[in-house]
Structure formats: structure tokens, C-alpha cells
Amino acid sequence: MISEFNIDCLIKIFETLENDHKSLHSCVLVNKLWCQYAIPKLWKSPWRNGERVSSQVSLIKTYISAFPKESKEILIENGFESSSIESNKSQRQIFNYMSFLRNLQIYHLESSIRHWLIETLNNKSISEYNKLSEYKSRLLIKEFFKFIFTQSPNLYVLNASSTYRNYDLLTDAIENIPQAKTCLSMLTRFKCYKTISIEMKLYPAISKICHNIKRLHVGQVEISKDLILLINSQKDLKEIIIEKHFGMKLNNNPPSLNSKENEICSLNLKKSSSITYLEFKAIYFNIQLLPKFENLRELKVKANGSGIYSKEQLEPLLNVSLKKLEVFYWECKHSIYLEIFSKFFLLNGQNLRKITIGARLFIDVNNSGLLLNSIAITCLNLQYYEGPIMEDNIIEFRKLLELCKNLKILRLCPSREDRKSLWVIPKQIYFDDLLDVITFVSPRSLTELRLVDTWTISLEPFKNFLLSRKLLEIPIEFYCNPSIIILTKFEEICNEYQSILKFDINEYKLK
């Protein structure tokens, strides 16, 4: 019984340490039992960001030494030195490390192979290396795909993004290796950045065998029919993230409501009842589709470039019913209409916990008070608000603080009628009256106050605010424009109230 209890504890400990490779390495060295249960967790996701080159090379060496005889012969026949292929021949592997792989990151695999090749071909001339490198890299990746799909029983996470455009090798492996169907059948997370605009066969290949994907993250040159097929082939898709690939030239003309892009987008999102998380980055999303997402809990739109929304294109928000929505994020490099967002929150704010609204230009700044009032009377569960406010929105702001009793974070940006250029110095806007409201209400739940952009604070209101927080005995993180905190008197106040504030001059923030 004690032994079984200890093993159960070990399993839970190692599950907790799953992303802490350093600690798992230490656990492996404790004893045979710990090693037996820690190794599978350690090799579940062997590629990590920021890994040292030496570690990447060592990883490739370990895997290659376990290649089947047939693969090793293919490599040697194609110019690989037998000494590099059999580098660990004398060391018998206790574990089949590839059988533990559950998270495959193609671009990390490519990078590790490149580093291994650099070490292996270090005696070659630069021209000879460049000629051999691409050929040998593709050959080695091809053999790795064979090894992965025949040895790993199941992959749960696949990031198919390829730095060196090896999509065709992955597709061929999926289509021609019988074990690939079983290996990928339980895939739950799929990510892919397409770096070229030609049609790829990868999505159709994945669509045929992977029907249990929960999270889909794609960086697209365009929304294609292959992507539509992939989405509609899933049984219970929960999260969709679609973003315009960073290498694509953005079109600054807003798409019309009847454009081809809208038509494709409509087809793309037919399967929507299971979706709880929807995110679009720099790629147009037709808001008329939103009513289909009745179970949506998080909506994030990061609009820039081709993601310009006219008032006409935003108005469908007034007819949307998303009663389960918990997170609303809208960031725009251009302009938005606060009246539309105000009415949207009145209809859908009952369960909202987090609201973020950011734009370079607010068309109807006088509706800032209307926005705050809508949030105050509807979003009683609000914990996070980042958005616009005018210096004279005193009544609405107080109402927000009094009714939203769970509010923890405030990040406030002054509403502006015109901000045509980020290089134009805006007029001075005082936060004094709004800060007095916070001081008077003294919300106990508030843990962070961030003043975005160029607010100005007078000394006395700031001191009163800090005094109120000291009386509450509740620390608060405070962020503001650097021009405020570098003043000597403000620094003196911060030092006086350092029990609730920490002043970091290097980062220009009060914390």
C-alpha cells in the first residue's frame, strides 16, 4: 500500500513538473523508480524555446543512434559518415525515448538538425556545406518523420510550422506511413504558419485522420478552402485562432460586406456551436457570423491593416446575443465607435470578467461615459477593464467602482477626438478628479492601476490616493507616464509609502 501510494504521489509530482525540465533532470538521478516515472515526462516535449545549441545537438544524436537499421543505411548511402550516425553505438539505450514523444514542434526539429549538421560538416568548405546542408537536412527530416510516426503511439500537440518549407515531407509522411493515422488520431492541438502562398496538401491530409482537435491556430496568407475543410472535419473544436501571416503585405482598404473574403469567412465558420474561444489577428472577421457562436466565452479581435471596420461593419454587434461571454478584447490601429460597444455590453455583459478596448482614434469620444455606465450596470462580475475614459466621466467612473466590486485591474486611456500621428504631442489631460474618485470609493479589490498614454497627476491627489491605500493596508501596483515619476517630489512620496508601493526607476514604473 505504501509503495502504491508513493508511486501515485510521484506521478502527480512529475505531472506538476512537466514543464520544468531542469527539475525533471534532477529527479531522474534520484533512483531507479524515480527515473522510470520521470523519463516519460522529460521526453514528452523535448524541444523548448531558448535551448542551448549543445543540448539540441545532443538530442539529435540520441535520437539518430536509436534509428532503425534501414534508416541508418539510407543516411550512410547518401553521404552521412557512419561515425556520426553510430556515435552512441557503444551505449545501449535503456529507454525508447521516441515512444514518449507527445509534442512535436517541426521548426524546433529543423533547427536542432541544422545545428547537428553544422557540427557534422564542420570540415567542409562554406560552398560545399551550403550545397550539402539543404539536401542532407531534408533527407534527415524525412527519416525523422518515419521514426516519429512508427515509434510514438500518439501525438497530442503538433506545430507544423516549418522554417525551411518542409510541409511536403510532413504531408508525404502522413499519407504514406500507415502508423501515422494512429499516431495523429488523438491530436488535440494543431498550429501551422504557412509561409508561402501556394496551395498545400497538408490541411487535407490532416483533415482525413485528425478529428479531435480542440485548439486550432493558423497563420494564413489567405483563408483557403483547405482550412475550411480542416475546421469542418473536427468533432468538438473549442478554440480557433486565425491571423494574417507576418510576411504578408496588408491591404489597408476595408473589405466590403459582399466581398469574396467575407464569403470565404462565412464558409470557414460553419461549425461554431462548440467554439468557446475565437481570435482574429489582422485578418477580417465578418461580425454577422457572431450570432452562431452561442457558446462563445472569449472573443478577441486585433484589427490592423486589412482589419479596418467601418461603422456599418460594426453595427451587427447590436444584434448579437452572447450570454456566456467572459472576455472581450478589441484592439484597433484605426478607429472604433464607443456607442456600438456600449450597447453590445448592455446585451452581453452579464458574465464578462475582462474587457479590453484599444484604438488610435475614438470617433465618438463623448460616449465614453455611456460606455462606462453600460459596463457598470451590466458587468457586475468585471475584474479587468482596459479602455477609454474622459477626465470629466466622474459620475460614471464612480458608479463603475461601486457596482463592480470584484474589479482588480484598471488600465485607463484618455479618450481623444483626434490623434492623427503618434509623434504629435497631445494636450495635457489631468487624472486628478478621477484619482479622487478612486480615493473616495477606496475599492478593496483593486490591485493595479495603470495610466496609459499622457495623463497628468498633481501632487496632492496622488498623495491622498496613497494614503487611502495605506489605511486599507492593501498594496497596489501603479504605472504611469515616466515624466511623472522622475520628479523629485513624486519620488519622495513613493519612498514615504514604500510599504504599499515599490519604485523602480529603471522601468519607469511604480510597482
PDB file of N, CA, C and O in Angstrom, residues 177-214:
ATOM      1  N   ILE A 177       2.876   6.685 -44.475  1.00  0.00           N
ATOM      2  CA  ILE A 177       3.273   5.825 -43.354  1.00  0.00           C
ATOM      3  C   ILE A 177       2.008   5.350 -42.646  1.00  0.00           C
ATOM      4  O   ILE A 177       1.273   6.170 -42.065  1.00  0.00           O
ATOM      5  N   PRO A 178       1.700   4.069 -42.678  1.00  0.00           N
ATOM      6  CA  PRO A 178       0.440   3.559 -42.109  1.00  0.00           C
ATOM      7  C   PRO A 178       0.238   3.945 -40.641  1.00  0.00           C
ATOM      8  O   PRO A 178      -0.878   4.240 -40.223  1.00  0.00           O
ATOM      9  N   GLN A 179       1.311   3.928 -39.849  1.00  0.00           N
ATOM     10  CA  GLN A 179       1.184   4.219 -38.412  1.00  0.00           C
ATOM     11  C   GLN A 179       0.827   5.683 -38.133  1.00  0.00           C
ATOM     12  O   GLN A 179       0.409   6.017 -37.023  1.00  0.00           O
ATOM     13  N   ALA A 180       0.997   6.554 -39.117  1.00  0.00           N
ATOM     14  CA  ALA A 180       0.714   7.974 -38.909  1.00  0.00           C
ATOM     15  C   ALA A 180      -0.747   8.206 -38.558  1.00  0.00           C
ATOM     16  O   ALA A 180      -1.076   9.103 -37.776  1.00  0.00           O
ATOM     17  N   LYS A 181      -1.624   7.408 -39.140  1.00  0.00           N
ATOM     18  CA  LYS A 181      -3.054   7.570 -38.869  1.00  0.00           C
ATOM     19  C   LYS A 181      -3.360   7.369 -37.395  1.00  0.00           C
ATOM     20  O   LYS A 181      -4.107   8.136 -36.786  1.00  0.00           O
ATOM     21  N   THR A 182      -2.764   6.337 -36.797  1.00  0.00           N
ATOM     22  CA  THR A 182      -2.963   6.089 -35.370  1.00  0.00           C
ATOM     23  C   THR A 182      -2.256   7.128 -34.524  1.00  0.00           C
ATOM     24  O   THR A 182      -2.798   7.632 -33.534  1.00  0.00           O
ATOM     25  N   CYS A 183      -1.034   7.465 -34.922  1.00  0.00           N
ATOM     26  CA  CYS A 183      -0.223   8.414 -34.152  1.00  0.00           C
ATOM     27  C   CYS A 183      -0.911   9.777 -34.033  1.00  0.00           C
ATOM     28  O   CYS A 183      -0.853  10.414 -32.979  1.00  0.00           O
ATOM     29  N   LEU A 184      -1.577  10.228 -35.089  1.00  0.00           N
ATOM     30  CA  LEU A 184      -2.186  11.560 -35.104  1.00  0.00           C
ATOM     31  C   LEU A 184      -3.678  11.555 -34.796  1.00  0.00           C
ATOM     32  O   LEU A 184      -4.295  12.627 -34.732  1.00  0.00           O
ATOM     33  N   SER A 185      -4.248  10.392 -34.592  1.00  0.00           N
ATOM     34  CA  SER A 185      -5.701  10.306 -34.413  1.00  0.00           C
ATOM     35  C   SER A 185      -6.195  11.018 -33.164  1.00  0.00           C
ATOM     36  O   SER A 185      -7.354  11.448 -33.105  1.00  0.00           O
ATOM     37  N   MET A 186      -5.316  11.147 -32.148  1.00  0.00           N
ATOM     38  CA  MET A 186      -5.718  11.792 -30.896  1.00  0.00           C
ATOM     39  C   MET A 186      -5.173  13.209 -30.765  1.00  0.00           C
ATOM     40  O   MET A 186      -5.162  13.780 -29.668  1.00  0.00           O
ATOM     41  N   LEU A 187      -4.753  13.800 -31.875  1.00  0.00           N
ATOM     42  CA  LEU A 187      -4.211  15.158 -31.859  1.00  0.00           C
ATOM     43  C   LEU A 187      -5.254  16.144 -31.341  1.00  0.00           C
ATOM     44  O   LEU A 187      -6.388  16.178 -31.815  1.00  0.00           O
ATOM     45  N   THR A 188      -4.876  16.943 -30.337  1.00  0.00           N
ATOM     46  CA  THR A 188      -5.815  17.911 -29.754  1.00  0.00           C
ATOM     47  C   THR A 188      -5.431  19.363 -30.035  1.00  0.00           C
ATOM     48  O   THR A 188      -6.277  20.248 -29.944  1.00  0.00           O
ATOM     49  N   ARG A 189      -4.160  19.612 -30.362  1.00  0.00           N
ATOM     50  CA  ARG A 189      -3.714  20.983 -30.647  1.00  0.00           C
ATOM     51  C   ARG A 189      -2.906  20.986 -31.938  1.00  0.00           C
ATOM     52  O   ARG A 189      -1.951  20.218 -32.090  1.00  0.00           O
ATOM     53  N   PHE A 190      -3.305  21.861 -32.857  1.00  0.00           N
ATOM     54  CA  PHE A 190      -2.617  21.943 -34.142  1.00  0.00           C
ATOM     55  C   PHE A 190      -2.331  23.394 -34.472  1.00  0.00           C
ATOM     56  O   PHE A 190      -3.209  24.257 -34.382  1.00  0.00           O
ATOM     57  N   LYS A 191      -1.066  23.669 -34.826  1.00  0.00           N
ATOM     58  CA  LYS A 191      -0.661  25.023 -35.182  1.00  0.00           C
ATOM     59  C   LYS A 191       0.161  24.969 -36.456  1.00  0.00           C
ATOM     60  O   LYS A 191       0.988  24.076 -36.628  1.00  0.00           O
ATOM     61  N   CYS A 192      -0.067  25.939 -37.341  1.00  0.00           N
ATOM     62  CA  CYS A 192       0.697  25.969 -38.578  1.00  0.00           C
ATOM     63  C   CYS A 192       0.739  27.381 -39.135  1.00  0.00           C
ATOM     64  O   CYS A 192      -0.303  28.032 -39.257  1.00  0.00           O
ATOM     65  N   TYR A 193       1.936  27.851 -39.462  1.00  0.00           N
ATOM     66  CA  TYR A 193       2.123  29.121 -40.156  1.00  0.00           C
ATOM     67  C   TYR A 193       2.540  28.806 -41.585  1.00  0.00           C
ATOM     68  O   TYR A 193       3.581  28.205 -41.810  1.00  0.00           O
ATOM     69  N   LYS A 194       1.700  29.179 -42.540  1.00  0.00           N
ATOM     70  CA  LYS A 194       2.034  28.979 -43.942  1.00  0.00           C
ATOM     71  C   LYS A 194       2.862  30.163 -44.417  1.00  0.00           C
ATOM     72  O   LYS A 194       2.386  31.287 -44.440  1.00  0.00           O
ATOM     73  N   THR A 195       4.097  29.889 -44.807  1.00  0.00           N
ATOM     74  CA  THR A 195       4.987  30.964 -45.219  1.00  0.00           C
ATOM     75  C   THR A 195       5.004  31.184 -46.723  1.00  0.00           C
ATOM     76  O   THR A 195       5.674  32.074 -47.210  1.00  0.00           O
ATOM     77  N   ILE A 196       4.279  30.361 -47.454  1.00  0.00           N
ATOM     78  CA  ILE A 196       4.194  30.536 -48.900  1.00  0.00           C
ATOM     79  C   ILE A 196       2.742  30.469 -49.312  1.00  0.00           C
ATOM     80  O   ILE A 196       1.908  29.867 -48.646  1.00  0.00           O
ATOM     81  N   SER A 197       2.418  31.112 -50.425  1.00  0.00           N
ATOM     82  CA  SER A 197       1.024  31.291 -50.813  1.00  0.00           C
ATOM     83  C   SER A 197       0.454  30.159 -51.650  1.00  0.00           C
ATOM     84  O   SER A 197      -0.743  30.117 -51.892  1.00  0.00           O
ATOM     85  N   ILE A 198       1.308  29.223 -52.129  1.00  0.00           N
ATOM     86  CA  ILE A 198       0.778  28.157 -52.966  1.00  0.00           C
ATOM     87  C   ILE A 198      -0.044  27.189 -52.130  1.00  0.00           C
ATOM     88  O   ILE A 198       0.126  27.073 -50.921  1.00  0.00           O
ATOM     89  N   GLU A 199      -0.983  26.512 -52.771  1.00  0.00           N
ATOM     90  CA  GLU A 199      -1.840  25.569 -52.058  1.00  0.00           C
ATOM     91  C   GLU A 199      -1.003  24.407 -51.513  1.00  0.00           C
ATOM     92  O   GLU A 199      -0.177  23.826 -52.200  1.00  0.00           O
ATOM     93  N   MET A 200      -1.240  24.050 -50.288  1.00  0.00           N
ATOM     94  CA  MET A 200      -0.520  22.946 -49.678  1.00  0.00           C
ATOM     95  C   MET A 200      -1.469  21.766 -49.498  1.00  0.00           C
ATOM     96  O   MET A 200      -2.680  21.928 -49.393  1.00  0.00           O
ATOM     97  N   LYS A 201      -0.895  20.570 -49.432  1.00  0.00           N
ATOM     98  CA  LYS A 201      -1.693  19.367 -49.239  1.00  0.00           C
ATOM     99  C   LYS A 201      -1.775  18.971 -47.771  1.00  0.00           C
ATOM    100  O   LYS A 201      -2.434  17.991 -47.439  1.00  0.00           O
ATOM    101  N   LEU A 202      -1.107  19.735 -46.916  1.00  0.00           N
ATOM    102  CA  LEU A 202      -1.043  19.357 -45.507  1.00  0.00           C
ATOM    103  C   LEU A 202      -2.420  19.365 -44.847  1.00  0.00           C
ATOM    104  O   LEU A 202      -2.792  18.421 -44.146  1.00  0.00           O
ATOM    105  N   TYR A 203      -3.200  20.433 -45.027  1.00  0.00           N
ATOM    106  CA  TYR A 203      -4.503  20.529 -44.375  1.00  0.00           C
ATOM    107  C   TYR A 203      -5.444  19.384 -44.768  1.00  0.00           C
ATOM    108  O   TYR A 203      -6.074  18.777 -43.897  1.00  0.00           O
ATOM    109  N   PRO A 204      -5.571  19.049 -46.065  1.00  0.00           N
ATOM    110  CA  PRO A 204      -6.417  17.898 -46.422  1.00  0.00           C
ATOM    111  C   PRO A 204      -5.934  16.592 -45.797  1.00  0.00           C
ATOM    112  O   PRO A 204      -6.752  15.762 -45.378  1.00  0.00           O
ATOM    113  N   ALA A 205      -4.609  16.418 -45.720  1.00  0.00           N
ATOM    114  CA  ALA A 205      -4.072  15.200 -45.112  1.00  0.00           C
ATOM    115  C   ALA A 205      -4.423  15.116 -43.637  1.00  0.00           C
ATOM    116  O   ALA A 205      -4.824  14.055 -43.135  1.00  0.00           O
ATOM    117  N   ILE A 206      -4.288  16.253 -42.926  1.00  0.00           N
ATOM    118  CA  ILE A 206      -4.652  16.294 -41.501  1.00  0.00           C
ATOM    119  C   ILE A 206      -6.155  16.089 -41.333  1.00  0.00           C
ATOM    120  O   ILE A 206      -6.606  15.397 -40.413  1.00  0.00           O
ATOM    121  N   SER A 207      -6.943  16.668 -42.238  1.00  0.00           N
ATOM    122  CA  SER A 207      -8.410  16.587 -42.139  1.00  0.00           C
ATOM    123  C   SER A 207      -8.918  15.158 -42.212  1.00  0.00           C
ATOM    124  O   SER A 207      -9.933  14.817 -41.601  1.00  0.00           O
ATOM    125  N   LYS A 208      -8.203  14.305 -42.948  1.00  0.00           N
ATOM    126  CA  LYS A 208      -8.649  12.922 -43.141  1.00  0.00           C
ATOM    127  C   LYS A 208      -8.493  12.076 -41.882  1.00  0.00           C
ATOM    128  O   LYS A 208      -9.275  11.149 -41.649  1.00  0.00           O
ATOM    129  N   ILE A 209      -7.486  12.380 -41.065  1.00  0.00           N
ATOM    130  CA  ILE A 209      -7.198  11.490 -39.934  1.00  0.00           C
ATOM    131  C   ILE A 209      -7.336  12.138 -38.569  1.00  0.00           C
ATOM    132  O   ILE A 209      -7.396  11.444 -37.553  1.00  0.00           O
ATOM    133  N   CYS A 210      -7.371  13.468 -38.510  1.00  0.00           N
ATOM    134  CA  CYS A 210      -7.453  14.162 -37.221  1.00  0.00           C
ATOM    135  C   CYS A 210      -8.830  14.799 -37.066  1.00  0.00           C
ATOM    136  O   CYS A 210      -9.142  15.781 -37.755  1.00  0.00           O
ATOM    137  N   HIS A 211      -9.635  14.253 -36.147  1.00  0.00           N
ATOM    138  CA  HIS A 211     -10.993  14.764 -35.943  1.00  0.00           C
ATOM    139  C   HIS A 211     -11.265  15.178 -34.500  1.00  0.00           C
ATOM    140  O   HIS A 211     -12.397  15.465 -34.142  1.00  0.00           O
ATOM    141  N   ASN A 212     -10.190  15.205 -33.691  1.00  0.00           N
ATOM    142  CA  ASN A 212     -10.361  15.519 -32.272  1.00  0.00           C
ATOM    143  C   ASN A 212      -9.604  16.777 -31.846  1.00  0.00           C
ATOM    144  O   ASN A 212      -9.335  16.974 -30.670  1.00  0.00           O
ATOM    145  N   ILE A 213      -9.256  17.611 -32.816  1.00  0.00           N
ATOM    146  CA  ILE A 213      -8.533  18.841 -32.495  1.00  0.00           C
ATOM    147  C   ILE A 213      -9.426  19.775 -31.689  1.00  0.00           C
ATOM    148  O   ILE A 213     -10.557  20.049 -32.067  1.00  0.00           O
ATOM    149  N   LYS A 214      -8.896  20.259 -30.578  1.00  0.00           N
ATOM    150  CA  LYS A 214      -9.623  21.203 -29.720  1.00  0.00           C
ATOM    151  C   LYS A 214      -9.181  22.644 -29.961  1.00  0.00           C
ATOM    152  O   LYS A 214      -9.980  23.562 -29.851  1.00  0.00           O
TER     153      LYS A 214
END
